[in-house]
PDB file of C-alpha atoms in Angstrom:
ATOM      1  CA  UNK J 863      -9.808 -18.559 -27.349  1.00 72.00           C
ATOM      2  CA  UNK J 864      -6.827 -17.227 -25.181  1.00 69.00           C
ATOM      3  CA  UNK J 865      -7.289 -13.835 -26.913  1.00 64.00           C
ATOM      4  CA  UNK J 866     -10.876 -13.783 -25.750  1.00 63.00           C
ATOM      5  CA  UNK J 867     -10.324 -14.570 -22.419  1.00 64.00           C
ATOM      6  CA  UNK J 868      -7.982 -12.241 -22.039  1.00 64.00           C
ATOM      7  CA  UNK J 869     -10.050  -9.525 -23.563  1.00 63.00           C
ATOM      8  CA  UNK J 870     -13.255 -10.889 -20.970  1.00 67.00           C
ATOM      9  CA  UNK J 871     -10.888 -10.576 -17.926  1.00 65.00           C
ATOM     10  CA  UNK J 872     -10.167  -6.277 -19.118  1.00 68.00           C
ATOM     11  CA  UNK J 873     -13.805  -5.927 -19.355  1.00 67.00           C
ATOM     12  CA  UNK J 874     -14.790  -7.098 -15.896  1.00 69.00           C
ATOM     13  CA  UNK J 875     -11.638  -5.584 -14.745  1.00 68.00           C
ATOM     14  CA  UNK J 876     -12.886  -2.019 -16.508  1.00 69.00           C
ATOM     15  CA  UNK J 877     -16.726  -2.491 -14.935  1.00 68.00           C
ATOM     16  CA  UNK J 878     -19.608  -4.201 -15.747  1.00 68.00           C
ATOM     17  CA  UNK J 879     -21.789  -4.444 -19.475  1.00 68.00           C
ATOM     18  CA  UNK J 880     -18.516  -4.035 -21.295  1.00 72.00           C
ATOM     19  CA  UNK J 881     -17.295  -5.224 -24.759  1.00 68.00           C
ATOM     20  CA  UNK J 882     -13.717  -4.899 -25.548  1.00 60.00           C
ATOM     21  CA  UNK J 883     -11.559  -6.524 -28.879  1.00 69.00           C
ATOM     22  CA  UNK J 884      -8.581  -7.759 -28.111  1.00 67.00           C
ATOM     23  CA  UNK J 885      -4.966  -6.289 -28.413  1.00 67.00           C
ATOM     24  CA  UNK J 886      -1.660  -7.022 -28.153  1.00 69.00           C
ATOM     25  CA  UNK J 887      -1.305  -4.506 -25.278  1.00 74.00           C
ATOM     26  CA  UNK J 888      -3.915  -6.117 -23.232  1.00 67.00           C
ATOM     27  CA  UNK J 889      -1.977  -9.549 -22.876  1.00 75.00           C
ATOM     28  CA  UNK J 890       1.023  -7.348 -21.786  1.00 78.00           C
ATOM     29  CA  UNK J 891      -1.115  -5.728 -19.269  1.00 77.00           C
ATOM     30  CA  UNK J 892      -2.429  -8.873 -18.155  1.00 77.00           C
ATOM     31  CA  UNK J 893       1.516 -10.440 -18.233  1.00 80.00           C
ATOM     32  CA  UNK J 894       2.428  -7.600 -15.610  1.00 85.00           C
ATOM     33  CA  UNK J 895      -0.503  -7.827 -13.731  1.00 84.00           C
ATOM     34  CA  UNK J 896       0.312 -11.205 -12.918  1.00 85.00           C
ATOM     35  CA  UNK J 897       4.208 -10.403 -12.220  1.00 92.00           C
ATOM     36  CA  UNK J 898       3.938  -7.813 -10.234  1.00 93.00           C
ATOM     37  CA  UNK J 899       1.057  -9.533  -8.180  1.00 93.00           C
ATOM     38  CA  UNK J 900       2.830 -13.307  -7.853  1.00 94.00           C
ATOM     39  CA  UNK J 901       6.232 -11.018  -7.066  1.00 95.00           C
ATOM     40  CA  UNK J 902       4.376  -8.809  -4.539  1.00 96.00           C
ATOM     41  CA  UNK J 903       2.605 -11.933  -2.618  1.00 95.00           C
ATOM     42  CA  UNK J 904       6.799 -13.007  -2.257  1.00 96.00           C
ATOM     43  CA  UNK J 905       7.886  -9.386  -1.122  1.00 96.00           C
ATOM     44  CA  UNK J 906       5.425  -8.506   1.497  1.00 95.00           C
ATOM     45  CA  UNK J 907       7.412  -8.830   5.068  1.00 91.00           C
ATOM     46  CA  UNK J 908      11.217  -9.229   3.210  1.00 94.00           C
ATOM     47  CA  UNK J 909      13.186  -6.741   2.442  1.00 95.00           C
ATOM     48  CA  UNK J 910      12.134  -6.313  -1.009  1.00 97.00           C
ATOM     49  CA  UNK J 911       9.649  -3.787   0.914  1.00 97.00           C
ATOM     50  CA  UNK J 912      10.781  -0.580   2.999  1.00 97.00           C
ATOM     51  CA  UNK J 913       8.958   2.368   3.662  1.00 98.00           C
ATOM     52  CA  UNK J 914      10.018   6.200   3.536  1.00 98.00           C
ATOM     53  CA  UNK J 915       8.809   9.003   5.970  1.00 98.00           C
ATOM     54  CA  UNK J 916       7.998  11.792   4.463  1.00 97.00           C
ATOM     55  CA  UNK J 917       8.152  14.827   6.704  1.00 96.00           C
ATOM     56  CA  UNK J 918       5.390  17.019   7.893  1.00 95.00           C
ATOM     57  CA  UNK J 919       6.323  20.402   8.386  1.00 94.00           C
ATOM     58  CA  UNK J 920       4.839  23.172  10.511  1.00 91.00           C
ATOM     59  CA  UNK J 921       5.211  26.148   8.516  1.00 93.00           C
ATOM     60  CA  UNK J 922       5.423  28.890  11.838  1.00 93.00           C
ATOM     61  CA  UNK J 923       8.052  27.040  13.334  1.00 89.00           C
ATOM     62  CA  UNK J 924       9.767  25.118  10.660  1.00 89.00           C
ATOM     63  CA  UNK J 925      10.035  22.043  12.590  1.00 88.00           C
ATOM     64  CA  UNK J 926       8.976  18.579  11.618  1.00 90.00           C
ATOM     65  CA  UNK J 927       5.617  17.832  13.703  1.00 93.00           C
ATOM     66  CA  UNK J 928       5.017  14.415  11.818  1.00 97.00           C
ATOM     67  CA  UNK J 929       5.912  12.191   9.243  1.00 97.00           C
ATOM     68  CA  UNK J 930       3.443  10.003   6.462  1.00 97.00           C
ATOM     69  CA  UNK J 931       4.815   6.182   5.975  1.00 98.00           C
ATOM     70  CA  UNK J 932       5.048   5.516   2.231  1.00 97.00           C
ATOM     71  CA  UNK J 933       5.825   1.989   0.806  1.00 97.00           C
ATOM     72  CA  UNK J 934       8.393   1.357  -1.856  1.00 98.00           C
ATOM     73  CA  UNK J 935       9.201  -1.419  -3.419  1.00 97.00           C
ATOM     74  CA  UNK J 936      12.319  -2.163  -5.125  1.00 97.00           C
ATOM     75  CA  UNK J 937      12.157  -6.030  -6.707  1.00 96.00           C
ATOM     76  CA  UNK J 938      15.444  -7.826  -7.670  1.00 95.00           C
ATOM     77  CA  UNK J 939      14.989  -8.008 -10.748  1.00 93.00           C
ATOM     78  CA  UNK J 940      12.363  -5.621 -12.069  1.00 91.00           C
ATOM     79  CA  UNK J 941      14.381  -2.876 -10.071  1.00 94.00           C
ATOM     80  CA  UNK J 942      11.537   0.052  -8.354  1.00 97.00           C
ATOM     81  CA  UNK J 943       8.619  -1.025  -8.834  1.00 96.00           C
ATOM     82  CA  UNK J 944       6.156   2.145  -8.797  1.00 95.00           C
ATOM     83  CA  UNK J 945       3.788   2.436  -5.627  1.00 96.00           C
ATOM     84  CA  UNK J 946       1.590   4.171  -8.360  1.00 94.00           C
ATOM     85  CA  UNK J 947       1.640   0.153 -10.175  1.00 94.00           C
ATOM     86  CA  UNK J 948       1.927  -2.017  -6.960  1.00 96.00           C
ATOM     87  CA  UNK J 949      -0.684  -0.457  -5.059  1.00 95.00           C
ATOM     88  CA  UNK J 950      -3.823  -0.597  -7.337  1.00 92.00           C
ATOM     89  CA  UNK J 951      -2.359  -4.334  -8.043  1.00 93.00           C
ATOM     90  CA  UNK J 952      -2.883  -4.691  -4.409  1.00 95.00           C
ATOM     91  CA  UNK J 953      -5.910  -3.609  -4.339  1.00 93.00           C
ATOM     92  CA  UNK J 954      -7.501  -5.758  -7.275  1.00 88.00           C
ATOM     93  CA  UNK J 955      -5.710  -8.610  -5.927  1.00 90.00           C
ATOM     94  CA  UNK J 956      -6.583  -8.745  -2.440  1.00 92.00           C
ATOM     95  CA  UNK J 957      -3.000  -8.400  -0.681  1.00 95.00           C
ATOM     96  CA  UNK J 958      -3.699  -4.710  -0.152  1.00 95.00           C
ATOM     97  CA  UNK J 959      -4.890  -5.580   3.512  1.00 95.00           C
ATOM     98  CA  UNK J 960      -1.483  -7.689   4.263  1.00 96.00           C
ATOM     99  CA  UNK J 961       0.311  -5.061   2.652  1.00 97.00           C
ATOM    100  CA  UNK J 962      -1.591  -2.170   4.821  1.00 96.00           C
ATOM    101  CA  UNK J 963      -1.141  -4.573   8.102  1.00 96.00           C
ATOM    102  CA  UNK J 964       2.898  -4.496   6.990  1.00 97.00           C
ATOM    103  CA  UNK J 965       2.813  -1.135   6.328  1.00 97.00           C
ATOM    104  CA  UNK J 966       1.229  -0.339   9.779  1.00 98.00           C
ATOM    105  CA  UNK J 967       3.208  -2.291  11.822  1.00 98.00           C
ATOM    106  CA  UNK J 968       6.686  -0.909  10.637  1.00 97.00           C
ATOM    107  CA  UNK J 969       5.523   2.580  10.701  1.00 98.00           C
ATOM    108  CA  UNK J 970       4.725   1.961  14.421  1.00 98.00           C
ATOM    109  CA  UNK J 971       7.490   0.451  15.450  1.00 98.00           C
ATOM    110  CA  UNK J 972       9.750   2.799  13.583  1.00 98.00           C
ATOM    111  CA  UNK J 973       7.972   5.962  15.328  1.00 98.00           C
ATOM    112  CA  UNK J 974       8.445   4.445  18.880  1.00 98.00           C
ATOM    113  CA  UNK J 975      12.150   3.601  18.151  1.00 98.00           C
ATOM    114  CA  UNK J 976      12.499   7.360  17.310  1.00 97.00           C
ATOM    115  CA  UNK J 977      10.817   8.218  20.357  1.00 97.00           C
ATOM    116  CA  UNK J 978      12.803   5.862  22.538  1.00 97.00           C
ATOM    117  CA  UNK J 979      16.099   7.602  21.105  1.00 97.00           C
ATOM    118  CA  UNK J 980      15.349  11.060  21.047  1.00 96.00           C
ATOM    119  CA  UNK J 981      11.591  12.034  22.227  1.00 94.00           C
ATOM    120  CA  UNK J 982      12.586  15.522  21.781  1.00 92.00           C
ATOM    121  CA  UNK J 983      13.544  15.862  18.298  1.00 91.00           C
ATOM    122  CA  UNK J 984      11.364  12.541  16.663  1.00 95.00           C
ATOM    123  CA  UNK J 985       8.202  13.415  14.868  1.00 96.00           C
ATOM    124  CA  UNK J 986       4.945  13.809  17.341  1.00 96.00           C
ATOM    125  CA  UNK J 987       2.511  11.215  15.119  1.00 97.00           C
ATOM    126  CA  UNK J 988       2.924   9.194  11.708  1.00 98.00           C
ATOM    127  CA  UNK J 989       0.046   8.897   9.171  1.00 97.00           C
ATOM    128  CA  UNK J 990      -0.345   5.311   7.474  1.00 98.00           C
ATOM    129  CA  UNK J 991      -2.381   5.336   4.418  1.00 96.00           C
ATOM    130  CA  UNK J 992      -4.977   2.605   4.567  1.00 95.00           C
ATOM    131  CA  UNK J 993      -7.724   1.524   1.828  1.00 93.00           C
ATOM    132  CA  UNK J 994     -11.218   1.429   1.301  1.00 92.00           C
ATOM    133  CA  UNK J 995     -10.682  -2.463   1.498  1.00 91.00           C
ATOM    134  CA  UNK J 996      -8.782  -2.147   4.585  1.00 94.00           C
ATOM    135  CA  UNK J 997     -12.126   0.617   6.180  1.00 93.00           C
ATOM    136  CA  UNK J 998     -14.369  -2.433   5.101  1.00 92.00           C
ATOM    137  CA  UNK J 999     -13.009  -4.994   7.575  1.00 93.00           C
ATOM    138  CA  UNK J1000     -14.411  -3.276  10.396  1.00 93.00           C
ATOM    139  CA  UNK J1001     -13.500  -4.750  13.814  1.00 96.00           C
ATOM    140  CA  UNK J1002     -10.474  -6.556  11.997  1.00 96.00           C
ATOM    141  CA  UNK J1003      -9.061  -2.968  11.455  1.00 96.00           C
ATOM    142  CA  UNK J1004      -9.383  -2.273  14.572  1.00 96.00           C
ATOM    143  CA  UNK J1005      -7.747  -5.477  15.881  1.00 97.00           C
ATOM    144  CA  UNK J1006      -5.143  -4.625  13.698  1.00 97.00           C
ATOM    145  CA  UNK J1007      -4.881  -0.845  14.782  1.00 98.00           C
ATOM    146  CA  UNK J1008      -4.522  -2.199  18.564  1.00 98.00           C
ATOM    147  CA  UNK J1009      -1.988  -4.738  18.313  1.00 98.00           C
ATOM    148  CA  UNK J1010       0.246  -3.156  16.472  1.00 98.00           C
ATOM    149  CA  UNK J1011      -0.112  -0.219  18.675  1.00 98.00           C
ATOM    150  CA  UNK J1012       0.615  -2.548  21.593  1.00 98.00           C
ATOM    151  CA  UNK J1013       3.578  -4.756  20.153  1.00 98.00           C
ATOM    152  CA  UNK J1014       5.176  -1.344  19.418  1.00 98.00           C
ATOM    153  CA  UNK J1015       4.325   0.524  22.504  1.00 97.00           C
ATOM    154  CA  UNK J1016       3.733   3.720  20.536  1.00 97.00           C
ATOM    155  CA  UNK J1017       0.403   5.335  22.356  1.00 97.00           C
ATOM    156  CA  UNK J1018      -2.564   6.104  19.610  1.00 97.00           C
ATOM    157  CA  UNK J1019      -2.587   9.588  20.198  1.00 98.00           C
ATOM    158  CA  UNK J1020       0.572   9.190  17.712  1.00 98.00           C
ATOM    159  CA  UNK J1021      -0.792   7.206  14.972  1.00 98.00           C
ATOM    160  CA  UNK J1022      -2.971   8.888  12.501  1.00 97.00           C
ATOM    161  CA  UNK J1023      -4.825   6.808   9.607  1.00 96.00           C
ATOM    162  CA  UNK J1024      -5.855   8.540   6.274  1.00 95.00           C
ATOM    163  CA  UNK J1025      -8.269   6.557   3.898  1.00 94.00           C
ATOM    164  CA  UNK J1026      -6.823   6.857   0.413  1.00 84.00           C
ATOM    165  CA  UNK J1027      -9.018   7.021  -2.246  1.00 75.00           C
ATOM    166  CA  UNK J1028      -8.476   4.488  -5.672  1.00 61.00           C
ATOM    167  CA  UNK J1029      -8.345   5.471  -9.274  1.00 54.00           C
ATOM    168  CA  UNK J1030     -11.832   4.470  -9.602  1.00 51.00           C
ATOM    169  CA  UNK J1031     -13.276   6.839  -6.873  1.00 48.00           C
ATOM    170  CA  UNK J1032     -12.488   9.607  -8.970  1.00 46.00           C
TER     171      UNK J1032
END
C-alpha cells in the first residue's frame, strides 16, 4: 500500500490522468523531496541561506551597471544544496513566496549598504528573481515590493524584478 501511495503522489506531482508503477527510485525521490523541503522550511532567514550578486556588465564601458541576487543554500549536513533542487521544491511546496520575500529583502538592503559606502562605484539597480506564485499574489507582492523598499531605504528606480519561468512552463 505504501508503494502505491507513493507511486499516486508522482502521478499528481507529473499532471493529471496519469498511471505510473512504482520504483525504487520514486521513494528516493519522494525521501529527498521531503528533506530538502522540512530542511528548507528550517533554513529560510538563518544563515544556512546567503545570496550571491552576480554582476551585470556594460559591454562599452566595462563597468558593472547592476548586479542579479541569486540564492544559495549550503545545509549542514547535506553540504550545497543546488538552487536548481531547492527552488522547484519551493515552488511545489509553497515556501517559494517566504523564500522570494527573504530573497528580496536582503538583496535590498545589501544594494543600499553599497550605496551608503560608495554610491560611486556600487551597482546602479539589483534584479531579484521572483515566481509565477509570487506574480499571483497580487497586491501582497506589492506590499511586499514596498516595504522592503522602505525598511531598506533603497529608492525603486533601483530594484528590478524578473519573473522566472518553472520547468513546467517549458
Amino acid at each position: 500500500m505504501r508503494n502505491a501511495d507513493v507511486a499516486m503522489y508522482e502521478a499528481k506531482r507529473r499532471g493529471r490522468a496519469r498511471a505510473l508503477l512504482f520504483d525504487d527510485a520514486m521513494r528516493a525521490r519522494l525521501t529527498r523531496f521531503v528533506a530538502i523541503d522540512t530542511s528548507l522550511r528550517r533554513a529560510i532567514g538563518t544563515s544556512q541561506l546567503s545570496l550571491v550578486y552576480q554582476p551585470i556588465v556594460d559591454l562599452d564601458t566595462l563597468s558593472m551597471v547592476s548586479v542579479e541576487a541569486l540564492a544559495r543554500w549550503h545545509h549542514p549536513e547535506l553540504g550545497d544544496v543546488s538552487p536548481a533542487e531547492f527552488i522547484p521544491v519551493a515552488e511545489e511546496s509553497g515556501l517559494i513566496a517566504e523564500l522570494g520575500s527573504w530573497v528580496l529583502n536582503e538583496s535590498c538592503r545589501q544594494l543600499a549598504a553599497w550605496r551608503g559606502i560608495d554610491a560611486a562605484n556600487a551597482p546602479r539597480t539589483i534584479s531579484v528573481n521572483i515566481s509565477r506564485a509570487e506574480l499571483a499574489l497580487g497586491d501582497a507582492l506589492l506590499q511586499k515590493v514596498r516595504q522592503a523598499l522602505r525598511h531598506s531605504g533603497l529608492p525603486a528606480h533601483c530594484l528590478q524584478l524578473e519573473v522566472t519561468r518553472t520547468r513546467r512552463d517549458g
